[in-house]
Short mmCIF file of C-alpha atoms in Angstrom, two decimals:
data_model
loop_
_atom_site.label_atom_id
_atom_site.label_comp_id
_atom_site.label_asym_id
_atom_site.label_seq_id
_atom_site.Cartn_x
_atom_site.Cartn_y
_atom_site.Cartn_z
CA UNK A 1029 79.21 127.60 118.40
CA UNK A 1030 78.89 126.62 122.06
CA UNK A 1031 80.93 123.52 122.91
CA UNK A 1032 78.89 120.45 123.76
CA UNK A 1033 80.01 118.85 127.04
CA UNK A 1034 81.32 115.33 127.30
CA UNK A 1035 79.18 113.06 129.45
CA UNK A 1036 81.45 110.70 131.42
CA UNK A 1037 79.66 107.75 133.02
CA UNK A 1038 81.43 106.02 135.90
CA UNK A 1039 83.16 107.38 138.99
CA UNK A 1040 85.78 104.66 139.40
CA UNK A 1041 89.48 105.40 138.98
CA UNK A 1042 89.37 105.49 135.17
CA UNK A 1043 86.14 107.50 135.01
CA UNK A 1044 87.50 110.15 137.37
CA UNK A 1045 90.83 110.18 135.53
CA UNK A 1046 89.18 110.77 132.17
CA UNK A 1047 86.89 113.43 133.57
CA UNK A 1048 90.04 115.24 134.72
CA UNK A 1049 91.84 114.50 131.45
CA UNK A 1050 89.05 115.97 129.35
CA UNK A 1051 88.86 118.99 131.65
CA UNK A 1052 92.61 119.54 131.29
CA UNK A 1053 92.13 119.52 127.51
CA UNK A 1054 89.62 122.39 127.89
CA UNK A 1055 86.48 120.32 127.36
CA UNK A 1056 83.33 120.77 129.38
CA UNK A 1057 82.58 117.64 131.41
CA UNK A 1058 79.51 116.29 133.18
CA UNK A 1059 80.13 113.18 135.30
CA UNK A 1060 77.50 110.55 136.12
CA UNK A 1061 77.99 108.51 139.28
CA UNK A 1062 75.91 105.60 140.54
CA UNK A 1063 76.28 105.36 144.33
CA UNK A 1064 78.92 107.66 145.84
CA UNK A 1065 78.92 111.32 144.84
CA UNK A 1066 82.52 112.41 144.13
CA UNK A 1067 81.46 116.00 144.78
CA UNK A 1068 82.18 119.02 142.63
CA UNK A 1069 85.98 118.89 142.93
CA UNK A 1070 88.23 115.98 141.94
CA UNK A 1071 91.87 115.82 143.02
CA UNK A 1072 94.41 114.16 140.72
CA UNK A 1073 97.89 113.33 142.00
CA UNK A 1074 100.25 112.89 139.05
CA UNK A 1075 103.42 110.98 139.83
CA UNK A 1076 104.67 111.15 136.26
CA UNK A 1077 104.86 113.89 133.68
CA UNK A 1078 104.34 113.49 129.95
CA UNK A 1079 107.99 112.50 129.41
CA UNK A 1080 107.70 109.71 131.96
CA UNK A 1081 109.88 111.39 134.59
CA UNK A 1082 109.03 111.16 138.28
CA UNK A 1083 107.39 114.45 139.19
CA UNK A 1084 104.74 114.73 141.87
CA UNK A 1085 102.02 117.26 141.03
CA UNK A 1086 98.51 117.76 142.35
CA UNK A 1087 95.66 119.31 140.38
CA UNK A 1088 92.07 119.90 141.41
CA UNK A 1089 89.33 120.00 138.76
CA UNK A 1090 85.84 121.42 139.15
CA UNK A 1091 83.43 119.00 137.48
CA UNK A 1092 79.63 118.94 137.56
CA UNK A 1093 78.31 115.59 138.85
CA UNK A 1094 74.90 113.97 138.41
CA UNK A 1095 73.03 110.74 138.91
CA UNK A 1096 71.51 109.39 135.70
CA UNK A 1097 67.99 110.31 136.80
CA UNK A 1098 68.89 113.98 137.35
CA UNK A 1099 70.30 114.61 133.87
CA UNK A 1100 68.43 117.15 131.78
CA UNK A 1101 70.65 117.99 128.80
CA UNK A 1102 71.08 116.13 125.50
CA UNK A 1103 74.64 114.99 124.86
CA UNK A 1104 76.49 114.42 121.61
CA UNK A 1105 79.47 112.63 123.21
CA UNK A 1106 79.41 110.07 126.02
CA UNK A 1107 82.35 108.15 127.50
CA UNK A 1108 81.36 104.98 129.38
CA UNK A 1109 84.04 104.06 131.94
CA UNK A 1110 82.57 100.99 133.63
CA UNK A 1111 83.32 97.36 134.20
CA UNK A 1112 82.47 95.18 131.20
CA UNK A 1113 79.43 93.63 132.89
CA UNK A 1114 77.97 97.09 133.60
CA UNK A 1115 78.50 98.55 130.14
CA UNK A 1116 75.09 97.94 128.60
CA UNK A 1117 73.19 99.05 131.72
CA UNK A 1118 75.31 102.23 131.92
CA UNK A 1119 74.35 103.10 128.34
CA UNK A 1120 70.68 102.35 128.96
CA UNK A 1121 70.62 104.62 132.03
CA UNK A 1122 71.70 107.65 129.99
CA UNK A 1123 70.42 106.73 126.50
CA UNK A 1124 67.40 109.07 126.61
CA UNK A 1125 69.84 111.97 127.10
CA UNK A 1126 71.95 111.12 124.04
CA UNK A 1127 71.37 112.59 120.61
CA UNK A 1128 70.22 110.24 117.85
CA UNK A 1129 73.66 110.55 116.19
CA UNK A 1130 75.77 110.61 119.36
CA UNK A 1131 79.33 109.33 119.61
CA UNK A 1132 79.22 106.53 122.18
CA UNK A 1133 82.68 105.72 123.56
CA UNK A 1134 83.47 102.79 125.87
CA UNK A 1135 86.59 102.01 127.86
CA UNK A 1136 86.50 98.60 129.50
CA UNK A 1137 88.51 95.39 129.79
CA UNK A 1138 88.10 92.23 127.77
CA UNK A 1139 85.95 91.41 124.78
CA UNK A 1140 82.26 90.69 124.33
CA UNK A 1141 80.71 93.70 126.05
CA UNK A 1142 81.41 95.88 123.00
CA UNK A 1143 79.23 93.69 120.78
CA UNK A 1144 76.50 93.67 123.41
CA UNK A 1145 76.59 97.47 123.53
CA UNK A 1146 76.59 97.85 119.73
CA UNK A 1147 73.23 96.06 119.59
CA UNK A 1148 71.71 98.70 121.92
CA UNK A 1149 72.74 101.76 119.90
CA UNK A 1150 70.48 103.82 117.67
CA UNK A 1151 71.13 103.36 113.92
CA UNK A 1152 72.89 106.74 113.54
CA UNK A 1153 74.96 106.50 116.72
CA UNK A 1154 78.63 105.52 116.40
CA UNK A 1155 80.35 103.15 118.84
CA UNK A 1156 84.00 103.81 119.61
CA UNK A 1157 85.86 101.16 121.64
CA UNK A 1158 88.88 102.07 123.72
CA UNK A 1159 91.84 100.48 125.43
CA UNK A 1160 94.20 102.01 127.98
CA UNK A 1161 97.41 101.19 129.78
CA UNK A 1162 97.25 104.17 132.15
CA UNK A 1163 97.86 103.29 135.79
CA UNK A 1164 95.31 104.96 138.07
CA UNK A 1165 94.44 104.30 141.71
CA UNK A 1166 91.34 105.60 143.47
CA UNK A 1167 92.25 106.78 146.96
CA UNK A 1168 88.97 108.39 148.03
CA UNK A 1169 85.61 109.14 146.42
CA UNK A 1170 87.04 112.35 144.92
CA UNK A 1171 90.79 111.64 144.93
CA UNK A 1172 92.80 109.59 142.42
CA UNK A 1173 96.49 108.97 141.86
CA UNK A 1174 98.08 108.59 138.43
CA UNK A 1175 100.59 105.82 139.19
CA UNK A 1176 101.82 104.91 135.73
CA UNK A 1177 102.03 106.68 132.40
CA UNK A 1178 100.38 104.75 129.57
CA UNK A 1179 98.59 105.12 126.26
CA UNK A 1180 94.90 105.24 125.43
CA UNK A 1181 93.46 104.55 122.00
CA UNK A 1182 89.94 104.67 120.58
CA UNK A 1183 88.68 103.34 117.29
CA UNK A 1184 85.42 102.58 115.48
CA UNK A 1185 83.93 99.25 116.54
CA UNK A 1186 82.31 98.66 113.15
CA UNK A 1187 84.69 98.60 110.13
CA UNK A 1188 82.10 100.56 108.14
CA UNK A 1189 82.78 103.58 110.38
CA UNK A 1190 86.53 103.56 109.76
CA UNK A 1191 86.57 106.78 107.73
CA UNK A 1192 85.04 108.84 110.55
CA UNK A 1193 87.35 110.85 112.82
CA UNK A 1194 87.28 110.26 116.56
CA UNK A 1195 85.85 113.34 118.35
CA UNK A 1196 88.99 113.81 120.46
CA UNK A 1197 92.09 114.71 118.48
CA UNK A 1198 95.17 112.55 118.97
CA UNK A 1199 93.49 109.45 120.40
CA UNK A 1200 91.88 107.82 117.35
CA UNK A 1201 93.24 104.72 115.59
CA UNK A 1202 91.83 102.66 112.73
CA UNK A 1203 92.42 99.12 113.98
CA UNK A 1204 91.22 99.16 117.58
CA UNK A 1205 90.42 95.43 117.51
CA UNK A 1206 94.10 94.53 117.34
CA UNK A 1207 94.93 96.70 120.34
CA UNK A 1208 92.02 95.33 122.37
CA UNK A 1209 93.08 91.74 121.66
CA UNK A 1210 96.66 92.57 122.66
CA UNK A 1211 95.33 93.96 125.95
CA UNK A 1212 93.07 90.89 126.33
CA UNK A 1213 96.13 88.65 125.98
CA UNK A 1214 97.91 90.48 128.79
CA UNK A 1215 94.81 90.46 130.98
CA UNK A 1216 94.22 86.74 130.37
CA UNK A 1217 97.57 85.98 131.98
CA UNK A 1218 98.30 88.63 134.61
CA UNK A 1219 94.78 89.15 135.99
CA UNK A 1220 93.68 85.61 136.83
CA UNK A 1221 97.09 84.33 137.94
CA UNK A 1222 97.69 87.26 140.30
CA UNK A 1223 94.13 86.98 141.62
CA UNK A 1224 94.24 83.23 142.23
CA UNK A 1225 97.70 83.22 143.86
CA UNK A 1226 97.47 86.63 145.61
CA UNK A 1227 100.44 88.08 143.75
CA UNK A 1228 101.65 91.50 142.76
CA UNK A 1229 102.03 91.75 138.99
CA UNK A 1230 105.80 91.31 138.96
CA UNK A 1231 105.62 88.09 141.00
CA UNK A 1232 104.25 86.10 138.05
CA UNK A 1233 107.79 86.19 136.59
CA UNK A 1234 109.19 84.22 139.56
CA UNK A 1235 110.59 80.78 138.77
CA UNK A 1236 107.82 79.14 140.81
CA UNK A 1237 105.31 80.14 138.12
CA UNK A 1238 107.55 79.52 135.11
CA UNK A 1239 105.86 76.31 133.96
CA UNK A 1240 102.39 77.79 134.42
CA UNK A 1241 103.40 80.83 132.38
CA UNK A 1242 104.76 78.64 129.57
CA UNK A 1243 101.57 76.58 129.43
CA UNK A 1244 99.35 79.69 129.49
CA UNK A 1245 101.30 81.43 126.73
CA UNK A 1246 101.46 78.32 124.53
CA UNK A 1247 97.69 77.89 124.79
CA UNK A 1248 97.04 81.55 123.96
CA UNK A 1249 99.32 81.32 120.94
CA UNK A 1250 97.30 78.36 119.69
CA UNK A 1251 94.08 80.38 119.99
CA UNK A 1252 95.26 83.70 118.56
CA UNK A 1253 97.13 82.22 115.59
CA UNK A 1254 94.36 79.77 114.68
CA UNK A 1255 92.69 80.75 111.37
CA UNK A 1256 89.22 80.04 112.78
CA UNK A 1257 89.55 82.35 115.80
CA UNK A 1258 86.81 85.01 115.61
CA UNK A 1259 89.35 87.85 115.43
CA UNK A 1260 92.06 85.97 113.54
CA UNK A 1261 92.77 88.84 111.14
CA UNK A 1262 93.80 90.98 114.13
CA UNK A 1263 95.69 88.39 116.21
CA UNK A 1264 97.96 86.35 113.92
CA UNK A 1265 101.04 88.24 115.15
CA UNK A 1266 100.57 87.02 118.73
CA UNK A 1267 103.15 84.24 118.72
CA UNK A 1268 104.55 82.68 121.90
CA UNK A 1269 107.59 84.98 121.88
CA UNK A 1270 105.48 88.05 121.14
CA UNK A 1271 103.12 87.22 123.99
CA UNK A 1272 105.99 86.50 126.38
CA UNK A 1273 107.67 89.81 125.60
CA UNK A 1274 104.45 91.80 125.99
CA UNK A 1275 103.41 90.21 129.26
CA UNK A 1276 106.91 90.29 130.76
CA UNK A 1277 107.20 93.98 129.91
CA UNK A 1278 103.86 94.84 131.54
CA UNK A 1279 104.65 92.69 134.60
CA UNK A 1280 107.99 94.45 135.06
CA UNK A 1281 106.61 97.96 134.52
CA UNK A 1282 103.77 97.34 136.99
CA UNK A 1283 105.65 94.93 139.25
CA UNK A 1284 104.42 96.49 142.51
CA UNK A 1285 100.83 96.93 141.34
CA UNK A 1286 97.90 94.67 142.08
CA UNK A 1287 95.75 93.75 139.09
CA UNK A 1288 92.14 94.87 138.93
CA UNK A 1289 91.01 91.25 139.27
CA UNK A 1290 93.19 90.77 142.36
CA UNK A 1291 91.54 93.86 143.87
CA UNK A 1292 88.06 92.71 142.89
CA UNK A 1293 88.54 89.38 144.67
CA UNK A 1294 90.14 91.05 147.69
CA UNK A 1295 87.21 93.43 148.03
CA UNK A 1296 84.66 90.71 147.18
CA UNK A 1297 83.45 92.49 144.06
CA UNK A 1298 82.30 91.04 140.77
CA UNK A 1299 85.19 90.47 138.34
CA UNK A 1300 85.43 90.81 134.56
CA UNK A 1301 86.29 87.11 134.32
CA UNK A 1302 83.45 86.42 131.85
CA UNK A 1303 84.92 88.92 129.40
CA UNK A 1304 88.52 87.69 129.66
CA UNK A 1305 88.91 83.94 130.30
CA UNK A 1306 85.19 83.47 129.68
CA UNK A 1307 85.43 85.15 126.28
CA UNK A 1308 88.37 82.94 125.29
CA UNK A 1309 86.58 79.78 126.39
CA UNK A 1310 83.47 80.72 124.44
CA UNK A 1311 85.29 81.78 121.28
CA UNK A 1312 88.26 79.42 121.11
CA UNK A 1313 88.36 77.17 118.02
CA UNK A 1314 90.34 74.58 120.02
CA UNK A 1315 89.85 72.76 123.32
CA UNK A 1316 91.39 74.73 126.18
CA UNK A 1317 93.03 73.47 129.35
CA UNK A 1318 94.55 76.43 131.18
CA UNK A 1319 91.91 79.14 130.72
CA UNK A 1320 89.08 76.97 132.15
CA UNK A 1321 91.22 76.38 135.25
CA UNK A 1322 91.93 80.10 135.58
CA UNK A 1323 88.24 80.85 135.10
CA UNK A 1324 87.27 78.36 137.83
CA UNK A 1325 89.96 79.62 140.18
CA UNK A 1326 88.60 83.15 139.99
CA UNK A 1327 84.89 82.28 140.09
CA UNK A 1328 84.92 79.45 142.65
CA UNK A 1329 86.62 80.44 145.94
CA UNK A 1330 85.98 77.01 147.51
CA UNK A 1331 87.88 75.20 144.77
CA UNK A 1332 90.73 77.73 144.58
CA UNK A 1333 93.29 75.69 146.61
CA UNK A 1334 92.73 72.68 144.35
CA UNK A 1335 92.94 74.84 141.23
CA UNK A 1336 96.23 76.28 142.49
CA UNK A 1337 97.67 72.77 142.74
CA UNK A 1338 96.47 71.86 139.24
CA UNK A 1339 97.89 75.04 137.74
CA UNK A 1340 101.29 74.53 139.35
CA UNK A 1341 101.41 70.91 138.17
CA UNK A 1342 100.86 71.75 134.48
CA UNK A 1343 103.56 70.50 132.15
#
């Protein structure tokens, strides 16, 4: 039987990376872009091999590219690689080209967008949510660099779908909610703090930010271990020490990197703040102090200097 192509939506760093990844795994790939055509050839610079060793390699992949309005085929598998706030619109733009029982896969930061997307799906379509720690940098419209080796996992968003196998062997897990919340915890610390203070990821471990880090982690522990938190069954293990170890590890491994939120502010782009700090503020069973300040610091440039002072004076 002829293999059905994957439809990858999004030509940012992660979208281009996964188009190349799927191609390297011998899958047919069609890529949807919104504004800038990446062309028919995508160059991937790999600075790490599968064992994590430094090894510079360059591969070029031929991939068919389309805008949503030029699609003609029907697709059984779609991978949405967009920012959280674009997720629903990305699905809607290609929905008429998806089969009634399509596998709809999303790879975005934060929480909240997945539920919004689930409400848009056809009854027989299956939503798979993903999380990744791959480091990828977009250099040009058709050129990306793999800067850090990480893991990517996908799992069924609805528990009722848990017995179904993910359509890409080796990437499926049963409890994707736990992994997404663990990534949310990291993002809720590293992203806003680096963005507000103009820091590389590793700088958040400097003594100057020690008290702020302690206050942020203590507050997150109170949310994630609270029995009334919306995802409590998946987050009880996120104690202060667990959170500290996870975030310190990521900050050290990516110490020279700039977070996506830092880059969004630098380039005056919309951030995923509503799906990180905003999600925690909306879903916390307790009154929060730190996350509202982080949220304001990211969203309100005029008040950022004052927010910086408040954050550094937390005890």
